[in-house]
CSV table of C-alpha atoms and ligand atoms in Angstrom, one decimal:
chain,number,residue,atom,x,y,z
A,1,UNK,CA,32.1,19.4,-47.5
A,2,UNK,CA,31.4,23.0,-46.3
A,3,UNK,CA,32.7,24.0,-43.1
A,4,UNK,CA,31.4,23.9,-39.4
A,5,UNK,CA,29.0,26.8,-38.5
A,6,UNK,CA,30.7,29.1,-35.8
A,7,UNK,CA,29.7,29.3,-32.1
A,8,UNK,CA,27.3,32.4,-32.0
A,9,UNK,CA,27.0,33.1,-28.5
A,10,UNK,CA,26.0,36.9,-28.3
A,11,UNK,CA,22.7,36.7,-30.3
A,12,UNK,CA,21.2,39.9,-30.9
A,13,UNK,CA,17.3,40.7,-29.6
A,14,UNK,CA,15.9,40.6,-33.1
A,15,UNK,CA,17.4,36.6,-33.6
A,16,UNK,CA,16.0,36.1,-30.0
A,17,UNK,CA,13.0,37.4,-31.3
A,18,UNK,CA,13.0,35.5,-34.1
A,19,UNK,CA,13.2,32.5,-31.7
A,20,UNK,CA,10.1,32.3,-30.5
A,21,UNK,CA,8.9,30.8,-33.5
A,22,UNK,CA,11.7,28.9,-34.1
A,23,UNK,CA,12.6,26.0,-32.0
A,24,UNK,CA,15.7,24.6,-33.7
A,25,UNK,CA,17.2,28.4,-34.1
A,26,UNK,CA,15.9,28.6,-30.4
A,27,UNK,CA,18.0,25.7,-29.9
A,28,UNK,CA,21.2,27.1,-31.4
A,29,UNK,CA,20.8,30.5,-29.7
A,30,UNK,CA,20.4,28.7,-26.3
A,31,UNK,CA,22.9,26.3,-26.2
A,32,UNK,CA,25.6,28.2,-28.3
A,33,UNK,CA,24.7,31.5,-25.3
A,34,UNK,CA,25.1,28.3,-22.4
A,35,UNK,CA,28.0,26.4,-24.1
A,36,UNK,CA,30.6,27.6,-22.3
A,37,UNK,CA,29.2,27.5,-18.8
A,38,UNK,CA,27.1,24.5,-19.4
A,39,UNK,CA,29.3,22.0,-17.2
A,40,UNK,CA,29.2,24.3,-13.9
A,41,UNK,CA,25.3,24.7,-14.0
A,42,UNK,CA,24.6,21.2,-14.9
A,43,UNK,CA,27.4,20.0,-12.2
A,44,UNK,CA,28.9,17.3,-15.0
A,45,UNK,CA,31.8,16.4,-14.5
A,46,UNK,CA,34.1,13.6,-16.4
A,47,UNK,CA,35.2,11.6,-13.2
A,48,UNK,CA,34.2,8.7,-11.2
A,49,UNK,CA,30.8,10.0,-10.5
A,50,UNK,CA,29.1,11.5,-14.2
A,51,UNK,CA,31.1,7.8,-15.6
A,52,UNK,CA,29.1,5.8,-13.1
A,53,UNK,CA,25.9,7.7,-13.8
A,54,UNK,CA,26.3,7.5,-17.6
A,55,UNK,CA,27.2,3.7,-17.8
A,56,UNK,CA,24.6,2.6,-15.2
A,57,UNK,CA,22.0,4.7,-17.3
A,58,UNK,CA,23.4,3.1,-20.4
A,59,UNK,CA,23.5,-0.9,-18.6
A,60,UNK,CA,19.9,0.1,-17.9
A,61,UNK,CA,18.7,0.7,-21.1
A,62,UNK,CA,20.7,-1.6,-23.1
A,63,UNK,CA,21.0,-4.4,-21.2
A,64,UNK,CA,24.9,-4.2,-21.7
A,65,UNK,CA,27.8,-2.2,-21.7
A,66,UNK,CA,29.5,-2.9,-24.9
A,67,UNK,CA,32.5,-2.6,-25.9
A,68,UNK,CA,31.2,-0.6,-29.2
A,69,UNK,CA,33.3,0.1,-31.6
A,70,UNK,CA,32.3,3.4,-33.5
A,71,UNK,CA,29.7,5.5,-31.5
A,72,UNK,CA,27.7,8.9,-32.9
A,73,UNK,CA,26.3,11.1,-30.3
A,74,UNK,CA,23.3,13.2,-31.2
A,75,UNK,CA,22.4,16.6,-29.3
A,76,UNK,CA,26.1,16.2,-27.9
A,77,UNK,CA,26.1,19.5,-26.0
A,78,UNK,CA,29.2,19.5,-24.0
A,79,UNK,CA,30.2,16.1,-24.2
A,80,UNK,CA,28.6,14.4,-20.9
A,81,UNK,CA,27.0,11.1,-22.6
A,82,UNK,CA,29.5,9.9,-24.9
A,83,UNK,CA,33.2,10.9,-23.2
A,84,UNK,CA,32.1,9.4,-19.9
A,85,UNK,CA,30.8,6.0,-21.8
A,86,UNK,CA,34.0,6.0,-23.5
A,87,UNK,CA,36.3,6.3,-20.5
A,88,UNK,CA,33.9,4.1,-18.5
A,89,UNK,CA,35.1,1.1,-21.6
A,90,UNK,CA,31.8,0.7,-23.2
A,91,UNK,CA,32.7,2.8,-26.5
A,92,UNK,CA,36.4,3.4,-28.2
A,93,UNK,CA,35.7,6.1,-30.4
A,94,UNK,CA,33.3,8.5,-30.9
A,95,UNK,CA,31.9,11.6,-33.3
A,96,UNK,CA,29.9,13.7,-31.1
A,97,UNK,CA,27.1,16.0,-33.4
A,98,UNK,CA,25.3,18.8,-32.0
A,99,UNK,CA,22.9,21.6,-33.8
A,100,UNK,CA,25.0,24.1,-32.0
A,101,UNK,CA,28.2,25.0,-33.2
A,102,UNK,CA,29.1,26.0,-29.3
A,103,UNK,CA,28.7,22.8,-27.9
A,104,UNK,CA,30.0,21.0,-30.7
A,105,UNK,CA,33.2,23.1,-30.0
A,106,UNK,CA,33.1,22.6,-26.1
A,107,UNK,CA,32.7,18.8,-26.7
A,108,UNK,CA,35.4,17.7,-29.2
A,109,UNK,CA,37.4,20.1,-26.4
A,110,UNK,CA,36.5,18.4,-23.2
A,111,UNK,CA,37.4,15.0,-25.6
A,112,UNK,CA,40.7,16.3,-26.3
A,113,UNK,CA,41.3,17.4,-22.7
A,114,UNK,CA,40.5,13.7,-21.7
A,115,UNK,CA,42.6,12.1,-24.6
A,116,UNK,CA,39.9,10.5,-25.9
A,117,UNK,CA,39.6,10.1,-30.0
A,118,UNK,CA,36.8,11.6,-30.6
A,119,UNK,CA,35.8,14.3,-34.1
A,120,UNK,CA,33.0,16.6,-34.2
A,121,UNK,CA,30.1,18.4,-36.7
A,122,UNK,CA,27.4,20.4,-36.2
A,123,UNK,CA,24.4,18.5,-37.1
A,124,UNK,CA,20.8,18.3,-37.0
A,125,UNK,CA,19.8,14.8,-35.7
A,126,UNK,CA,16.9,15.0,-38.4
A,127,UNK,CA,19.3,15.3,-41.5
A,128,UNK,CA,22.4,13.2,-39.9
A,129,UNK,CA,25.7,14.0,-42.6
A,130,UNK,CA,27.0,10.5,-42.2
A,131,UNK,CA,27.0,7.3,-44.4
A,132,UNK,CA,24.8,4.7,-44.3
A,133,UNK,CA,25.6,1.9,-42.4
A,134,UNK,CA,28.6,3.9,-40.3
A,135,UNK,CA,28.2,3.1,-36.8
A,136,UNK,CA,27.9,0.1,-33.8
A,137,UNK,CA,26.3,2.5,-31.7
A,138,UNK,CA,24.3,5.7,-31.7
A,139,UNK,CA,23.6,7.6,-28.3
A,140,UNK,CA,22.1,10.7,-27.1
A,141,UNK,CA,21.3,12.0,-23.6
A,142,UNK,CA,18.2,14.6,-23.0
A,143,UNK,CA,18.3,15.1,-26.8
A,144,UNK,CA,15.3,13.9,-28.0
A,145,UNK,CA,12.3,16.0,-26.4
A,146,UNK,CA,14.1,19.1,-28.2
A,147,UNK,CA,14.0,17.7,-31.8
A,148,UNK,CA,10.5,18.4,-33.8
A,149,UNK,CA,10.3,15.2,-35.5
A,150,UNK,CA,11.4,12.6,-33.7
A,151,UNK,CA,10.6,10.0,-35.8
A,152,UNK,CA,12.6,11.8,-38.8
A,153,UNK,CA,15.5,11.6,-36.2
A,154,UNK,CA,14.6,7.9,-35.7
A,155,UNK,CA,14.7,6.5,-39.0
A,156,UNK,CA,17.9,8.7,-39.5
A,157,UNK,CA,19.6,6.4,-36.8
A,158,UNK,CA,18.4,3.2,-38.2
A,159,UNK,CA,20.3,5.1,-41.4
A,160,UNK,CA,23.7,5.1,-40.3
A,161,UNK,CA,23.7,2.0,-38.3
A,162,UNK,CA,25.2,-1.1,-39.1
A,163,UNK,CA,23.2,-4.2,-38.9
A,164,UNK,CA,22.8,-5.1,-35.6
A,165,UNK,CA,23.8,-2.0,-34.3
A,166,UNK,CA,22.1,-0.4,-31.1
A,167,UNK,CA,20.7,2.9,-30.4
A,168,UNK,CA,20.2,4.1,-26.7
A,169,UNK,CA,18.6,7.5,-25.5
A,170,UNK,CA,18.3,8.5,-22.5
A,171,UNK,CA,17.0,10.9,-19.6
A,172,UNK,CA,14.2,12.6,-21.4
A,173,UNK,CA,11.4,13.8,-19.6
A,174,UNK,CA,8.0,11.4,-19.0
A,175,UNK,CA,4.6,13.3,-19.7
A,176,UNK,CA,3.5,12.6,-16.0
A,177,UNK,CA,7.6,13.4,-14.6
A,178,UNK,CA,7.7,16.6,-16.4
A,179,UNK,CA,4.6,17.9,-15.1
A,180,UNK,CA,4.9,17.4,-11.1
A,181,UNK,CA,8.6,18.6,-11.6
A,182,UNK,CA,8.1,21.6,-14.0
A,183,UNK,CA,5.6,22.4,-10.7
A,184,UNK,CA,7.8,21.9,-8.4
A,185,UNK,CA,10.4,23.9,-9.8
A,186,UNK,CA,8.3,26.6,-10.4
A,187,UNK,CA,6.9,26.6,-6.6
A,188,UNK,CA,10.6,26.2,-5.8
A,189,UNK,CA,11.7,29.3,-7.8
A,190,UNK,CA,8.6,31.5,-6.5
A,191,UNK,CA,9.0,31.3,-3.1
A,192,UNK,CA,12.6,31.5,-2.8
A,193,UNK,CA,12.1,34.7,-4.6
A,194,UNK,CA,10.0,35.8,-3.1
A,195,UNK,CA,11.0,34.7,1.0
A,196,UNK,CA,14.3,36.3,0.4
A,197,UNK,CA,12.7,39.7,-0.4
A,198,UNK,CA,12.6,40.1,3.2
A,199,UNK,CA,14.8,42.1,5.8
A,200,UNK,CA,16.9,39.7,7.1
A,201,UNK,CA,17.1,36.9,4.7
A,202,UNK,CA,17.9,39.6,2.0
A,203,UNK,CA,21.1,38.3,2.1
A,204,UNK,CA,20.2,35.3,-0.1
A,205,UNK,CA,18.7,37.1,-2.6
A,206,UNK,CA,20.8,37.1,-6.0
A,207,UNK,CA,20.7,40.7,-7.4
A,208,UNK,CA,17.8,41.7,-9.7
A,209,UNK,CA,19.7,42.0,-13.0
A,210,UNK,CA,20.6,38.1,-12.6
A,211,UNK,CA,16.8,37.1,-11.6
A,212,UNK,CA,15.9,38.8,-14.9
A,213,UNK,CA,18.6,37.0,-16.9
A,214,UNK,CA,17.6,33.5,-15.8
A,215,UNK,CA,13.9,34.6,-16.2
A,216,UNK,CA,14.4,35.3,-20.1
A,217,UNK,CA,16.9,32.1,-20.2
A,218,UNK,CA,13.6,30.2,-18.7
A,219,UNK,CA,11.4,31.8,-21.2
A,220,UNK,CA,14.3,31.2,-24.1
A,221,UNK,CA,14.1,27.3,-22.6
A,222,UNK,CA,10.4,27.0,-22.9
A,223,UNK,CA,10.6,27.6,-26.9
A,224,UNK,CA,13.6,25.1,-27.0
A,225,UNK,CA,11.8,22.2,-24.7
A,226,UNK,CA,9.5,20.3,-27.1
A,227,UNK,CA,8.2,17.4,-25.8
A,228,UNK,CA,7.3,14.9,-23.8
A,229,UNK,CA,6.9,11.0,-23.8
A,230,UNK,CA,4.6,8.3,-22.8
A,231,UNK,CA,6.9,5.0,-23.2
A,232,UNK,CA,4.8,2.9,-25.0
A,233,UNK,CA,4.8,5.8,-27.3
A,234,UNK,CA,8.8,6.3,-27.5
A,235,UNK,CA,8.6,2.5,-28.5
A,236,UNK,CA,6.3,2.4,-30.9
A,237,UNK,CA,8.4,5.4,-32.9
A,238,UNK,CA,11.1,3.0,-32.9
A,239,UNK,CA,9.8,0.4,-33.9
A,240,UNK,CA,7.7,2.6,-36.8
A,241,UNK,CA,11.5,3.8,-37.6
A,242,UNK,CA,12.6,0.1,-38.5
A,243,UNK,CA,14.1,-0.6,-34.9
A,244,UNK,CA,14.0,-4.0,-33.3
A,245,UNK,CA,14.3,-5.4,-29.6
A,246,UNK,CA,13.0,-2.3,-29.0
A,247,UNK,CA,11.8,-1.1,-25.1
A,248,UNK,CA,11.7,1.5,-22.9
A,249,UNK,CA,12.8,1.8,-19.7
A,250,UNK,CA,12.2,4.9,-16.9
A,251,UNK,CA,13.8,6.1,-14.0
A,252,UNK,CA,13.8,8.5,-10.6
A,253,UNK,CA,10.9,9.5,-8.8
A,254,UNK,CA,11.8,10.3,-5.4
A,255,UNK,CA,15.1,11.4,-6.7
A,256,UNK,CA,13.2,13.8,-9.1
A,257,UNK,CA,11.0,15.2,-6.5
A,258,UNK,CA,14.1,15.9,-4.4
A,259,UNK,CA,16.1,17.0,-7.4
A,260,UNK,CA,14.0,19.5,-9.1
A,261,UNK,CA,13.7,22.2,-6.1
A,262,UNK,CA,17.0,21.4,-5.4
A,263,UNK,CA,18.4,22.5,-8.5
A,264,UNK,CA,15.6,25.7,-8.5
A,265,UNK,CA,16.6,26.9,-4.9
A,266,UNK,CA,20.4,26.7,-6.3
A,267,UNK,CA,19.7,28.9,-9.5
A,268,UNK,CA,17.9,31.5,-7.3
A,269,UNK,CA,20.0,32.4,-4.4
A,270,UNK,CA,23.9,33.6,-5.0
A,271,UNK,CA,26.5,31.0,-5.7
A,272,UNK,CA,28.6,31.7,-2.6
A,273,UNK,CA,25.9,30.9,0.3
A,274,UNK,CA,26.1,27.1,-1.1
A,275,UNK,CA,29.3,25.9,-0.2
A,276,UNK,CA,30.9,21.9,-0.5
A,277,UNK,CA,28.9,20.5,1.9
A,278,UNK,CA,25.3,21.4,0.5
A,279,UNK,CA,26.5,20.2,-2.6
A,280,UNK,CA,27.6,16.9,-1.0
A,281,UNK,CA,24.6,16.8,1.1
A,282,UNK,CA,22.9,17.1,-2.1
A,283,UNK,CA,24.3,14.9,-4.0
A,284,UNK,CA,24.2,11.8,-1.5
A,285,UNK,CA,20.7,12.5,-0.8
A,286,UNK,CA,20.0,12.6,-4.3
A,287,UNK,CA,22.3,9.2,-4.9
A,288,UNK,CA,20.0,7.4,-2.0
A,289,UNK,CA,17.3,8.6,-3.4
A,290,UNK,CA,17.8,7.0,-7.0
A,291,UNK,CA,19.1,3.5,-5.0
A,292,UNK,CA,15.4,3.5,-3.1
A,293,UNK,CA,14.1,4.2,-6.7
A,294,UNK,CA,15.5,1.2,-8.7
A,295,UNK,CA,15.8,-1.3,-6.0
A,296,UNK,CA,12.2,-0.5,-4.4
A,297,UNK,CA,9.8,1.7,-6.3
A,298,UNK,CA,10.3,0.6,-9.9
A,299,UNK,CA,9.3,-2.9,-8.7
A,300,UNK,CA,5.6,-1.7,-7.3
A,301,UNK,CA,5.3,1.1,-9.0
A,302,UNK,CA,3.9,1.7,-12.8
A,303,UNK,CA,6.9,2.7,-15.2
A,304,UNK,CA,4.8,6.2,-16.5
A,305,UNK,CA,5.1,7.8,-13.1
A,306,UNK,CA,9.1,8.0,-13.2
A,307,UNK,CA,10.8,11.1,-14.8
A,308,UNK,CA,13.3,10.0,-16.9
A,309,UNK,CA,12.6,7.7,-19.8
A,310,UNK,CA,15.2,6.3,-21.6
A,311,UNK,CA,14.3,3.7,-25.5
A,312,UNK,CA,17.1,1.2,-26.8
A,313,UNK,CA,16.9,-1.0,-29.9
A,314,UNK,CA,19.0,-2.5,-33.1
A,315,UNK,CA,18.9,-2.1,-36.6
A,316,UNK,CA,18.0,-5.6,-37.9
A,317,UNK,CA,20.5,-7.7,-39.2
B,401,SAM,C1,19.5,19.4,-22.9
B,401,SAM,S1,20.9,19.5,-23.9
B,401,SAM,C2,21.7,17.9,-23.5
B,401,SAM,C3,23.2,17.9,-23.9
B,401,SAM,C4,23.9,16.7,-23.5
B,401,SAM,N1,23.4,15.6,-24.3
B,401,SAM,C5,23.8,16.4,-22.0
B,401,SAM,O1,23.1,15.4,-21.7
B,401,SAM,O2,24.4,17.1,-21.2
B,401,SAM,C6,20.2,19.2,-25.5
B,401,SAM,C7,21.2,19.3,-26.7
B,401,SAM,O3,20.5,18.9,-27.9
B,401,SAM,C8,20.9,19.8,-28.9
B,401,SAM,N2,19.9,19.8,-29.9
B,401,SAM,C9,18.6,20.3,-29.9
B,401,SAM,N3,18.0,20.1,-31.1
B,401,SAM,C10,18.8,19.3,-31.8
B,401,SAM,C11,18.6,18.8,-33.1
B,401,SAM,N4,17.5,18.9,-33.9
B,401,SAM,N5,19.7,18.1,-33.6
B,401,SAM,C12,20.8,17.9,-32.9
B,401,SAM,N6,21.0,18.4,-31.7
B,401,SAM,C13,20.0,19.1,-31.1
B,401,SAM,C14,21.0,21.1,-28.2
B,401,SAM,O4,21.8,22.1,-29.0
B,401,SAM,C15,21.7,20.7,-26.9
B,401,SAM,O5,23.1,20.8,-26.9
């Protein structure tokens, strides 16, 4: 078997270039560039809180939460999905696969770190370089909105599951979700901007040379950011892969709408105004937020509107 790809984080303007038109090299510049720091700007962490989130999103979807035995991960990055199922008892060991050689490092790190057993490859969840018939459980987190065919990726799941084994993805964007948040975070980003270019709130206003950097990460992101999904649609790819007791299931609204200039305003003013208690005031707002979601909006509210969407099934027996 030929070796792992190495991380490649310093790409050069022509391979950036070359990007544009590329969305799975787009991918591998991106996330090998953001592999590193990826934890801090996504605030995941691999305690109480990311295991709870990862295992309720999981219980959601699947109805259960396992123990499975062997579990792939798909689109791995850092590790966030998979490490916090495992030490939250649903999986016991895990390969984590990524198309980027940085995360893929990062990850099978984090695992160690955790003392978790856990192995690692660079893959591309179209081509997955595994047996058939390998795993209880496949998983991936945000993963599939960035792969071009996603039914390719499907039927490569139903591939290297055992009969009877599940498949669960989740938080990927909803087509109605993604386009009152993309709005919002782009509202978000333009004021702030813009309000701190005055006299005295100057202050919050992170220098130029950063704005320009997360501006060209943004436009790098565009490129890298695929798709979107109706449910019904997600399901019926399943199901069109081989899946059965397939469904999809969304969640966060108000959450998402709360969320989304959250995270904006924090990317565009400098780290050190935001101290512990924004981010806890943050968070628990958020954490309400996502309780008045589940417990009262999802039951009067149609699924579509939600922002995350998240498809389970098995590989028939
Ligand atoms: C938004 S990140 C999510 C990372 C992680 N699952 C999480 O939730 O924090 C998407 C990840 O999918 C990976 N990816 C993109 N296209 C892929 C593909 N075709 N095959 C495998 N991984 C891919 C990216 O490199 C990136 O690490």
């Amino acid at each position: 078997m030929a070796a792992d790809p190495r991380p490649h984080p310093h790409a050069t303007a022509e391979e950036v270039e070359a990007a544009y038109a590329d969305p799975k090299l787009a991918n591998v510049l991106y996330h090998d560039w953001e592999a590193d720091t990826y934890d801090e700007k996504w605030s995941i962490s691999y305690d109480e809180r990311c295991i709870t989130y990862a295992t309720d999103r999981f219980r959601a979807a699947a109805g259960d939460a396992g123990p499975y035995g062997h579990a792939l991960e798909l689109g791995c990055g850092t590790g966030f999905f998979l490490l916090n199922l495992m030490q939250g008892g649903v999986v016991d060991r895990g390969s984590v696969t990524d198309l980027s050689p940085g995360m893929v490092e990062v990850a099978t790190r984090n695992a160690a770190s955790l003392g978790l057993p856990v192995d690692g490859r660079v893959a591309d969840a179209e081509r997955i370089p595994y047996d058939d018939d390998t795993f209880d459980l496949v998983v991936g987190h945000a993963v599939l909105h960035h792969i071009p065919d996603v039914p390719a990726a499907l039927r490569e799941v139903l591939r290297v599951l055992k009969p009877g084994g599940r498949f669960v993805f989740a938080g990927d964007p909803t087509n109605i979700g993604n386009f009152y948040a993309r709005r919002l975070g782009r509202l978000t980003w333009w004021l702030t901007t813009n309000v701190t270019k005055l006299g005295p709130l100057s202050s919050w206003r992170r220098p130029q040379a950063e704005l320009d950097e997360s501006s060209r990460a943004a436009a790098l992101e565009a490129v890298v950011d695929l798709h979107t999904f109706d449910p019904g649609e997600l399901e019926r790819y399943a199901r069109r892969a081989g899946a059965v007791d397939v469904r999809a299931v969304t969640d966060e609204l108000s959450a998402a709408l709360f969320g989304w200039p959250v995270r904006t305003f924090e990317a565009a003013v400098p780290r050190d105004k935001l101290g512990f208690g924004w981010a806890m005031f943050a968070y628990r707002t958020w954490q309400r937020l996502s309780w008045v979601d589940e417990h009262v909006l999802s039951r009067v509210l149609p699924k579509e509107i939600f922002y995350n969407v998240s498809v389970t099934g098995r590989k028939p027996v």
